[in-house]
Short mmCIF file of C-alpha atoms in Angstrom, two decimals:
data_model
loop_
_atom_site.label_atom_id
_atom_site.label_comp_id
_atom_site.label_asym_id
_atom_site.label_seq_id
_atom_site.Cartn_x
_atom_site.Cartn_y
_atom_site.Cartn_z
CA MET A 1 -1.28 -16.73 22.19
CA THR A 2 1.48 -14.10 22.44
CA ASN A 3 1.70 -10.33 21.88
CA GLN A 4 -2.11 -9.92 22.24
CA VAL A 5 -3.68 -6.46 22.13
CA ALA A 6 -7.29 -5.24 21.83
CA THR A 7 -8.83 -8.21 23.57
CA PRO A 8 -12.45 -7.44 23.06
CA LEU A 9 -11.86 -7.26 19.28
CA TYR A 10 -10.00 -10.47 19.30
CA ASN A 11 -12.78 -12.18 21.26
CA LYS A 12 -15.37 -10.76 18.74
CA LEU A 13 -13.37 -12.07 15.80
CA SER A 14 -13.07 -15.42 17.37
CA ALA A 15 -16.86 -15.68 17.93
CA ALA A 16 -17.53 -14.49 14.31
CA PHE A 17 -15.35 -17.01 12.76
CA GLU A 18 -16.75 -19.89 14.77
CA SER A 19 -20.29 -18.93 13.73
CA ARG A 20 -19.49 -18.80 10.06
CA ASN A 21 -21.33 -21.09 7.65
CA ALA A 22 -19.56 -24.49 7.24
CA ALA A 23 -19.13 -23.89 3.46
CA ASP A 24 -17.03 -20.83 4.24
CA LEU A 25 -14.75 -22.75 6.64
CA THR A 26 -12.26 -23.95 4.04
CA PRO A 27 -8.97 -25.60 5.22
CA LEU A 28 -7.13 -22.60 3.95
CA ARG A 29 -9.20 -20.19 6.16
CA GLU A 30 -9.06 -22.46 9.16
CA ALA A 31 -5.33 -22.72 8.99
CA ALA A 32 -5.05 -19.00 8.59
CA PHE A 33 -7.16 -18.36 11.70
CA ALA A 34 -5.51 -20.76 13.84
CA LYS A 35 -2.21 -18.93 13.06
CA PHE A 36 -3.83 -15.64 13.95
CA LYS A 37 -5.09 -16.98 17.14
CA ALA A 38 -1.73 -18.32 18.10
CA LYS A 39 -0.17 -14.96 17.65
CA GLY A 40 -2.84 -12.25 17.92
CA PHE A 41 -2.43 -8.72 16.88
CA PRO A 42 1.19 -7.29 16.72
CA SER A 43 2.47 -5.31 19.73
CA VAL A 44 5.49 -2.88 20.15
CA LYS A 45 7.35 -5.88 21.59
CA GLU A 46 7.81 -7.03 18.05
CA GLU A 47 10.73 -5.27 16.25
CA ASP A 48 8.64 -4.50 13.23
CA TRP A 49 6.06 -2.83 15.26
CA ARG A 50 8.28 -1.06 17.70
CA PHE A 51 7.26 2.36 16.91
CA THR A 52 3.65 1.72 16.03
CA SER A 53 1.35 0.73 18.84
CA LEU A 54 -1.93 -0.51 17.51
CA VAL A 55 -3.70 -0.16 20.84
CA PRO A 56 -5.47 3.19 20.18
CA TYR A 57 -6.45 2.26 16.75
CA LEU A 58 -7.98 -0.97 17.52
CA ASP A 59 -9.74 0.17 20.78
CA VAL A 60 -12.95 0.79 19.02
CA ASP A 61 -16.17 -1.26 18.96
CA PHE A 62 -15.75 -2.43 15.28
CA SER A 63 -18.24 -4.44 13.63
CA VAL A 64 -16.57 -7.43 12.10
CA THR A 65 -19.12 -8.14 9.43
CA ALA A 66 -19.64 -5.38 6.67
CA GLU A 67 -23.28 -4.13 6.22
CA ALA A 68 -24.88 -4.61 2.84
CA ALA A 69 -24.09 -1.96 0.47
CA GLY A 70 -26.76 0.01 -1.00
CA ASP A 71 -26.37 2.10 -4.23
CA ALA A 72 -27.03 5.62 -2.80
CA GLY A 73 -24.04 7.87 -3.24
CA ILE A 74 -21.73 5.32 -4.87
CA GLN A 75 -22.12 6.69 -8.36
CA GLN A 76 -21.30 10.22 -7.32
CA ALA A 77 -18.27 8.85 -5.28
CA VAL A 78 -17.00 7.03 -8.25
CA ASP A 79 -17.42 10.02 -10.61
CA ALA A 80 -15.51 12.19 -8.15
CA ALA A 81 -12.71 9.71 -8.01
CA ALA A 82 -11.92 10.09 -11.66
CA ILE A 83 -8.62 11.74 -12.61
CA GLU A 84 -8.80 14.46 -15.13
CA GLY A 85 -7.24 13.62 -18.34
CA LEU A 86 -6.60 10.10 -17.46
CA GLU A 87 -7.97 7.49 -20.04
CA ALA A 88 -8.31 4.34 -18.06
CA TYR A 89 -10.48 1.32 -17.44
CA ARG A 90 -12.34 1.43 -14.17
CA LEU A 91 -12.81 -1.39 -11.68
CA VAL A 92 -15.23 -0.39 -8.81
CA VAL A 93 -14.90 -2.54 -5.68
CA VAL A 94 -17.46 -1.70 -2.92
CA ASN A 95 -16.84 -3.23 0.51
CA GLY A 96 -14.48 -5.81 -1.05
CA ARG A 97 -16.89 -6.81 -3.74
CA ILE A 98 -16.65 -5.96 -7.45
CA HIS A 99 -19.46 -3.62 -8.59
CA SER A 100 -19.92 -4.72 -12.28
CA GLY A 101 -22.61 -2.08 -13.03
CA LEU A 102 -20.19 0.79 -12.41
CA SER A 103 -16.98 -0.86 -13.75
CA VAL A 104 -15.70 -0.32 -17.20
CA LEU A 105 -13.29 -3.12 -17.95
CA PRO A 106 -11.08 -4.38 -20.67
CA GLU A 107 -12.37 -7.28 -22.98
CA PRO A 108 -12.10 -10.78 -21.30
CA ASP A 109 -9.46 -11.89 -23.82
CA GLU A 110 -7.34 -8.94 -22.60
CA MET A 111 -7.69 -9.30 -18.84
CA HIS A 112 -9.76 -11.65 -16.64
CA ILE A 113 -11.38 -9.91 -13.75
CA GLY A 114 -13.54 -11.53 -11.29
CA PRO A 115 -14.19 -12.58 -7.67
CA LEU A 116 -11.35 -14.28 -5.93
CA GLN A 117 -13.82 -16.48 -4.18
CA GLU A 118 -14.84 -18.06 -7.40
CA VAL A 119 -11.39 -19.38 -8.12
CA ILE A 120 -9.65 -19.85 -4.69
CA ASN A 121 -10.81 -23.48 -4.19
CA THR A 122 -9.63 -24.73 -7.67
CA ASP A 123 -6.67 -26.99 -7.61
CA ALA A 124 -4.73 -25.00 -10.08
CA PHE A 125 -5.17 -21.74 -8.34
CA ARG A 126 -4.58 -23.24 -4.90
CA ALA A 127 -1.28 -24.56 -5.93
CA HIS A 128 -0.52 -21.24 -7.43
CA PHE A 129 -1.62 -19.15 -4.38
CA GLU A 130 0.17 -21.40 -1.77
CA ALA A 131 3.30 -21.46 -3.80
CA GLU A 132 3.57 -17.63 -4.03
CA ASP A 133 2.27 -17.02 -0.35
CA HIS A 134 5.30 -15.66 1.41
CA THR A 135 3.51 -13.60 4.11
CA GLY A 136 5.46 -15.53 6.78
CA GLY A 137 4.17 -14.79 10.22
CA ASN A 138 2.27 -11.69 9.55
CA SER A 139 -0.86 -12.06 11.59
CA PHE A 140 -2.74 -9.40 9.69
CA THR A 141 -2.32 -11.33 6.43
CA GLN A 142 -3.66 -14.47 8.31
CA LEU A 143 -6.64 -12.58 9.60
CA ASN A 144 -7.40 -11.31 6.00
CA THR A 145 -7.10 -14.89 4.67
CA ALA A 146 -9.54 -16.16 7.32
CA PHE A 147 -12.11 -13.25 6.76
CA PHE A 148 -11.92 -11.73 3.30
CA THR A 149 -15.24 -11.81 1.26
CA ASP A 150 -15.30 -12.25 -2.38
CA GLY A 151 -12.05 -10.51 -3.10
CA VAL A 152 -10.69 -9.47 -6.50
CA TYR A 153 -8.72 -11.73 -8.98
CA ILE A 154 -6.98 -10.09 -11.91
CA GLU A 155 -5.08 -11.99 -14.59
CA VAL A 156 -3.35 -10.75 -17.75
CA PRO A 157 -2.89 -13.34 -20.35
CA LYS A 158 0.61 -14.01 -21.68
CA ASN A 159 1.65 -11.77 -24.50
CA VAL A 160 -1.02 -9.17 -23.75
CA SER A 161 -0.11 -5.54 -22.98
CA ILE A 162 -3.08 -3.41 -21.68
CA GLU A 163 -2.73 -0.01 -23.26
CA LYS A 164 -4.66 1.97 -20.71
CA PRO A 165 -4.29 1.89 -17.00
CA VAL A 166 -6.83 0.07 -14.75
CA HIS A 167 -8.07 2.48 -12.14
CA ILE A 168 -9.18 0.37 -9.16
CA ILE A 169 -11.61 2.51 -6.93
CA HIS A 170 -12.28 1.18 -3.58
CA VAL A 171 -15.63 2.42 -2.09
CA ASN A 172 -16.49 2.02 1.58
CA THR A 173 -20.25 2.47 2.36
CA ALA A 174 -20.33 1.46 6.00
CA SER A 175 -22.03 3.86 8.34
CA VAL A 176 -20.70 2.36 11.57
CA PRO A 177 -17.17 1.45 12.60
CA THR A 178 -16.35 -1.70 10.72
CA LEU A 179 -13.12 -3.90 10.32
CA PHE A 180 -12.80 -4.75 6.61
CA HIS A 181 -10.65 -7.35 4.95
CA PRO A 182 -10.19 -6.44 1.26
CA ARG A 183 -8.14 -9.02 -0.67
CA GLN A 184 -6.76 -8.80 -4.39
CA VAL A 185 -4.63 -10.99 -6.42
CA ILE A 186 -2.92 -9.82 -9.60
CA VAL A 187 -1.22 -12.11 -12.04
CA VAL A 188 0.70 -10.73 -15.02
CA ASN A 189 1.66 -13.58 -17.17
CA ARG A 190 4.72 -14.24 -19.49
CA SER A 191 5.49 -11.22 -21.62
CA ALA A 192 2.36 -9.38 -20.52
CA GLY A 193 2.07 -5.86 -19.21
CA ALA A 194 -0.47 -3.75 -17.28
CA VAL A 195 -0.67 -0.46 -15.21
CA PHE A 196 -2.80 -0.31 -12.04
CA LEU A 197 -4.00 2.67 -9.98
CA GLU A 198 -5.55 2.29 -6.66
CA THR A 199 -7.55 4.90 -4.87
CA SER A 200 -10.39 4.75 -2.12
CA VAL A 201 -13.17 6.80 -1.04
CA SER A 202 -15.72 6.50 1.93
CA LEU A 203 -19.20 7.59 1.88
CA HIS A 204 -19.24 8.36 5.64
CA PRO A 205 -15.92 10.09 6.24
CA LYS A 206 -14.65 10.76 9.79
CA GLN A 207 -16.08 7.43 10.99
CA ALA A 208 -13.72 5.13 12.53
CA MET A 209 -12.91 2.39 10.08
CA PHE A 210 -10.07 -0.23 9.97
CA PHE A 211 -8.98 -1.72 6.69
CA ASN A 212 -6.84 -4.83 6.66
CA ASN A 213 -5.93 -4.93 2.98
CA VAL A 214 -3.82 -7.55 1.33
CA LEU A 215 -2.62 -7.60 -2.21
CA GLN A 216 -0.54 -10.23 -4.04
CA VAL A 217 1.24 -9.58 -7.31
CA ILE A 218 2.89 -12.20 -9.40
CA VAL A 219 4.79 -10.97 -12.36
CA LYS A 220 5.85 -13.82 -14.58
CA GLU A 221 8.85 -14.21 -16.98
CA ASN A 222 9.36 -11.07 -19.00
CA GLY A 223 6.27 -9.48 -17.69
CA GLU A 224 5.85 -5.75 -16.58
CA CYS A 225 3.66 -4.37 -13.97
CA THR A 226 3.29 -0.80 -12.79
CA HIS A 227 1.29 -0.18 -9.53
CA TYR A 228 0.27 3.44 -8.28
CA ARG A 229 -1.36 3.70 -4.82
CA ILE A 230 -2.65 7.13 -3.75
CA GLN A 231 -3.66 7.12 -0.10
CA ASP A 232 -5.93 10.10 0.27
CA ASN A 233 -8.08 8.77 3.09
CA ALA A 234 -10.58 10.30 5.46
CA PRO A 235 -10.08 11.18 9.15
CA GLY A 236 -10.82 8.25 11.49
CA GLU A 237 -9.59 5.69 8.91
CA ARG A 238 -6.95 3.37 9.93
CA TRP A 239 -5.17 1.39 7.03
CA VAL A 240 -2.82 -1.66 7.21
CA HIS A 241 -1.89 -2.58 3.73
CA HIS A 242 0.26 -5.70 2.94
CA THR A 243 1.56 -5.89 -0.60
CA GLN A 244 3.55 -8.89 -1.52
CA VAL A 245 5.15 -9.16 -5.04
CA THR A 246 6.89 -12.18 -6.52
CA GLN A 247 8.95 -11.53 -9.80
CA HIS A 248 10.07 -14.18 -12.09
CA ARG A 249 13.12 -14.02 -14.46
CA THR A 250 13.51 -10.75 -16.67
CA SER A 251 10.41 -9.22 -15.13
CA ARG A 252 9.95 -5.48 -14.22
CA TYR A 253 7.81 -4.19 -11.30
CA SER A 254 7.40 -0.53 -10.37
CA ASN A 255 5.54 0.60 -7.16
CA TYR A 256 4.51 4.10 -6.38
CA THR A 257 3.01 4.80 -2.96
CA PHE A 258 1.70 8.21 -2.02
CA SER A 259 0.43 8.70 1.48
CA LEU A 260 -1.41 12.03 2.29
CA PRO A 261 -2.86 13.75 5.21
CA GLY A 262 -6.11 12.34 6.47
CA ALA A 263 -6.18 8.90 7.85
CA ASP A 264 -5.20 8.42 11.59
CA LEU A 265 -2.89 5.49 10.70
CA ILE A 266 -1.43 4.24 7.40
CA ARG A 267 0.85 1.22 7.60
CA ASN A 268 2.25 -0.01 4.32
CA ASN A 269 4.13 -3.44 4.38
CA LEU A 270 5.71 -3.87 0.86
CA GLU A 271 7.54 -7.19 0.33
CA LEU A 272 9.19 -8.17 -3.04
CA LYS A 273 10.75 -11.59 -3.75
CA LEU A 274 13.00 -11.39 -6.78
CA ASP A 275 12.67 -15.12 -7.75
CA GLY A 276 14.59 -15.05 -11.17
CA THR A 277 17.40 -13.82 -12.84
CA ALA A 278 17.76 -10.14 -14.29
CA THR A 279 14.57 -8.90 -12.63
CA GLU A 280 14.16 -5.12 -12.20
CA SER A 281 12.21 -3.55 -9.34
CA HIS A 282 11.50 0.19 -8.68
CA LEU A 283 10.03 1.43 -5.47
CA TYR A 284 9.00 5.04 -4.94
CA GLY A 285 7.22 6.57 -2.01
CA LEU A 286 5.98 9.93 -0.66
CA TYR A 287 4.56 10.52 2.72
CA LEU A 288 3.10 13.69 3.80
CA ALA A 289 1.78 13.54 7.46
CA ALA A 290 0.00 16.23 9.39
CA GLY A 291 -2.02 16.64 12.62
CA ASN A 292 -1.61 13.60 14.74
CA GLN A 293 -1.23 11.24 11.90
CA LEU A 294 1.03 8.15 11.91
CA THR A 295 2.49 6.92 8.63
CA ASP A 296 4.49 3.74 8.83
CA ASN A 297 6.38 2.35 5.81
CA HIS A 298 8.04 -1.06 5.97
CA THR A 299 9.56 -2.47 2.76
CA ALA A 300 11.76 -5.63 2.10
CA ILE A 301 13.47 -6.61 -1.11
CA GLU A 302 14.96 -10.22 -1.22
CA HIS A 303 17.54 -10.70 -4.00
CA ILE A 304 17.80 -14.49 -4.54
CA HIS A 305 19.23 -14.94 -8.07
CA PRO A 306 22.11 -13.12 -9.98
CA ALA A 307 21.90 -9.91 -12.14
CA CYS A 308 18.88 -8.38 -10.50
CA GLN A 309 18.43 -4.57 -9.97
CA SER A 310 16.32 -2.80 -7.32
CA THR A 311 15.96 0.90 -6.84
CA GLU A 312 14.14 2.39 -3.76
CA HIS A 313 13.59 6.12 -2.92
CA TYR A 314 11.22 7.31 -0.24
CA LYS A 315 10.72 10.82 0.90
CA GLY A 316 8.72 12.24 3.86
CA VAL A 317 7.39 15.54 4.96
CA LEU A 318 5.98 15.88 8.46
CA LEU A 319 3.94 18.80 10.01
CA ASP A 320 2.26 19.33 13.41
CA ASN A 321 2.51 16.34 15.86
CA ALA A 322 2.75 13.84 12.94
CA ARG A 323 4.94 10.77 13.25
CA ALA A 324 6.40 8.61 10.52
CA VAL A 325 8.44 5.37 10.36
CA PHE A 326 10.50 4.07 7.50
CA ASN A 327 12.10 0.75 7.76
CA GLY A 328 13.54 -0.53 4.57
CA LYS A 329 15.38 -3.97 4.21
CA VAL A 330 17.30 -5.17 1.24
CA PHE A 331 18.54 -8.77 1.49
CA VAL A 332 21.03 -10.12 -1.02
CA GLN A 333 21.49 -13.87 -0.73
CA ARG A 334 24.78 -15.61 -1.48
CA GLU A 335 23.63 -16.82 -5.03
CA ALA A 336 22.61 -13.29 -5.93
CA GLN A 337 25.86 -12.13 -7.46
CA GLN A 338 25.93 -8.99 -9.66
CA THR A 339 23.10 -7.53 -7.71
CA ASN A 340 22.70 -3.79 -8.15
CA ALA A 341 20.57 -2.41 -5.10
CA TYR A 342 20.13 1.26 -4.22
CA GLN A 343 18.06 2.53 -1.29
CA GLN A 344 17.55 6.05 -0.08
CA ASN A 345 15.22 7.82 2.51
CA ASN A 346 15.01 11.48 3.09
CA ASN A 347 12.83 13.33 5.61
CA LEU A 348 11.93 16.99 6.12
CA LEU A 349 10.41 18.07 9.45
CA ILE A 350 8.45 21.25 9.16
CA SER A 351 7.46 21.16 12.81
CA ASP A 352 9.54 20.78 16.01
CA LYS A 353 6.94 18.46 17.36
CA ALA A 354 7.04 16.02 14.47
CA THR A 355 8.91 12.77 14.73
CA VAL A 356 10.46 10.32 12.35
CA TYR A 357 12.04 6.95 12.91
CA ALA A 358 14.19 5.80 10.02
CA LYS A 359 16.07 2.52 9.64
CA PRO A 360 17.55 1.62 6.22
CA GLN A 361 18.98 -1.87 6.27
CA LEU A 362 21.31 -3.82 3.94
CA GLU A 363 22.06 -7.46 4.61
CA ILE A 364 24.64 -8.75 1.90
CA PHE A 365 25.85 -12.37 1.71
CA ALA A 366 27.18 -12.16 -1.86
CA ASP A 367 30.51 -10.49 -2.69
CA ASP A 368 30.16 -9.30 -6.35
CA VAL A 369 27.50 -6.64 -5.77
CA LYS A 370 26.92 -2.93 -5.99
CA CYS A 371 24.69 -1.78 -3.07
CA SER A 372 24.24 1.45 -1.27
CA HIS A 373 21.80 2.92 1.21
CA GLY A 374 21.31 6.25 2.94
CA CYS A 375 19.05 8.30 5.04
CA THR A 376 18.60 12.00 5.91
CA ILE A 377 16.44 13.88 8.41
CA GLY A 378 16.44 17.64 8.36
CA GLN A 379 14.48 20.90 8.47
CA PHE A 380 14.14 23.72 6.04
CA ASN A 381 17.20 25.34 4.42
CA ASN A 382 17.04 28.82 5.96
CA GLU A 383 19.26 30.17 3.27
CA SER A 384 16.85 28.96 0.41
CA LEU A 385 13.84 30.21 2.51
CA PHE A 386 15.55 33.71 2.77
CA TYR A 387 16.34 33.72 -1.03
CA LEU A 388 12.70 33.17 -1.98
CA GLN A 389 11.41 35.73 0.64
CA SER A 390 13.92 38.23 -0.76
CA ARG A 391 12.37 37.80 -4.31
CA GLY A 392 9.05 38.76 -2.86
CA ILE A 393 7.58 35.44 -2.15
CA GLY A 394 5.65 35.13 1.20
CA GLU A 395 6.94 32.90 3.80
CA GLU A 396 4.07 30.34 3.54
CA SER A 397 4.27 30.10 -0.22
CA ALA A 398 8.09 29.83 0.00
CA ARG A 399 7.73 26.93 2.43
CA LYS A 400 5.32 25.17 0.02
CA LEU A 401 7.52 25.66 -2.94
CA LEU A 402 10.40 24.15 -0.97
CA VAL A 403 8.28 21.15 0.01
CA GLU A 404 7.22 20.61 -3.47
CA ALA A 405 10.81 20.94 -4.83
CA PHE A 406 11.97 18.45 -2.04
CA MET A 407 9.29 15.92 -3.38
CA PHE A 408 10.23 16.47 -6.95
CA ASP A 409 12.76 13.59 -7.16
CA VAL A 410 9.92 11.17 -6.51
CA THR A 411 6.99 12.88 -8.39
CA ASP A 412 9.04 13.34 -11.41
CA LYS A 413 9.48 9.50 -11.67
CA ILE A 414 5.62 9.10 -12.31
CA GLU A 415 5.43 8.18 -16.03
CA HIS A 416 1.77 8.94 -16.55
CA GLU A 417 1.36 12.80 -16.71
CA PRO A 418 -2.37 12.99 -15.71
CA ILE A 419 -1.44 10.91 -12.48
CA ARG A 420 1.54 13.13 -11.78
CA GLU A 421 -0.43 16.34 -12.24
CA HIS A 422 -3.32 15.10 -10.06
CA LEU A 423 -0.76 14.08 -7.27
CA GLN A 424 0.92 17.49 -7.44
CA GLU A 425 -2.44 19.26 -7.13
CA LEU A 426 -3.26 16.99 -4.17
CA ILE A 427 -0.02 17.67 -2.61
CA HIS A 428 -0.54 21.55 -3.05
CA GLN A 429 -4.04 21.35 -1.57
CA LYS A 430 -3.04 19.27 1.43
CA MET A 431 0.10 21.53 2.23
CA THR A 432 -2.15 24.53 2.08
CA ALA A 433 -4.82 23.07 4.42
CA ALA A 434 -2.20 21.68 6.85
CA MET A 435 -0.13 24.88 7.17
CA ALA A 436 -3.43 26.96 7.49
CA ALA A 437 -4.54 24.66 10.31
CA GLY A 438 -1.18 24.80 11.95
CA ALA A 439 -0.91 28.55 11.75
#
């Protein structure tokens, strides 16, 4: 075992795994937990975790088994999570399990939605799952595979395009500190299309919770998938998201990740494998961090085949003592000629105590490509601030206007107007609260 941190939690996990029912100890789970035990939790000795120490976030007496969920408060939480003006299907997931009674889903011939546990042991799914599993040595994903309960499996049949977005609402009902392992798999088949929006809510905010979430997305030939994730989490929550995407030829995938003040820790690992010619990928991210929050975004895009395009633009705004990390990698393999890859990261520090670590990376092994990357870290433009104040706008309002203008490049890319308006209102509310708290 190497790079081990949080030994009490590690020991608790080991004991919990060994005491599971024999029916739950599938070869897949046993292999995954063996890999986790061999490596342990990541530490700052690993390059990908160099600026994110997990010690303070794991040093809690977490329960490693989720308590049974009652219905009290769930309906109200789901109703409050609805986005005004957005006509969408609704998939409610409570403590990692589908809540059919509160979900409003497409017809079965339009989209199959069910527990991942029901299909994971079938030969067809296992072959598909293992072929697409490129999580590598990520110990959090191995821990998730060992411990996830039920999970969510979504499949869109070929030649079917779902007209309305599917709003996935994750509800946490735990009243004591708990380590969760939510797992979702989305398959968009040939010439199919779907839009997904993910949000989450906790019934007991300010309670220490750790979410080790894994999402796998497979977009088949000529398929199209758009994925929005709004991370408006409660204080005390710690999130490690791992999203891995495999794209087949002529497919299109768009990811929008918005991280807002609230959670103690947000770590997003977003990994794309462009496994077919003429694929198109778009990654957009916003992170607004305040207080002592740490927001860490790691992205990796692997171009394997010719004539693929990837666009990535992340922007961050940091207040107070907040910290942020952006590490974006683009790999262009030798066979991936005629690749078009663009990556940009921009950061705005509102506080002298805020810190950002940015590391954009390009590794190119092909010669017929068009690739660029860039990064900026700056503070308010005093001339712009003075101009707005000279027009009678107060300093606080002027600062909020400049922040919203800074973020516009990303928010303007949101194709669904109700989602865009909802996010802009959230940003305005969070900025107002953060500036008032820091005044």
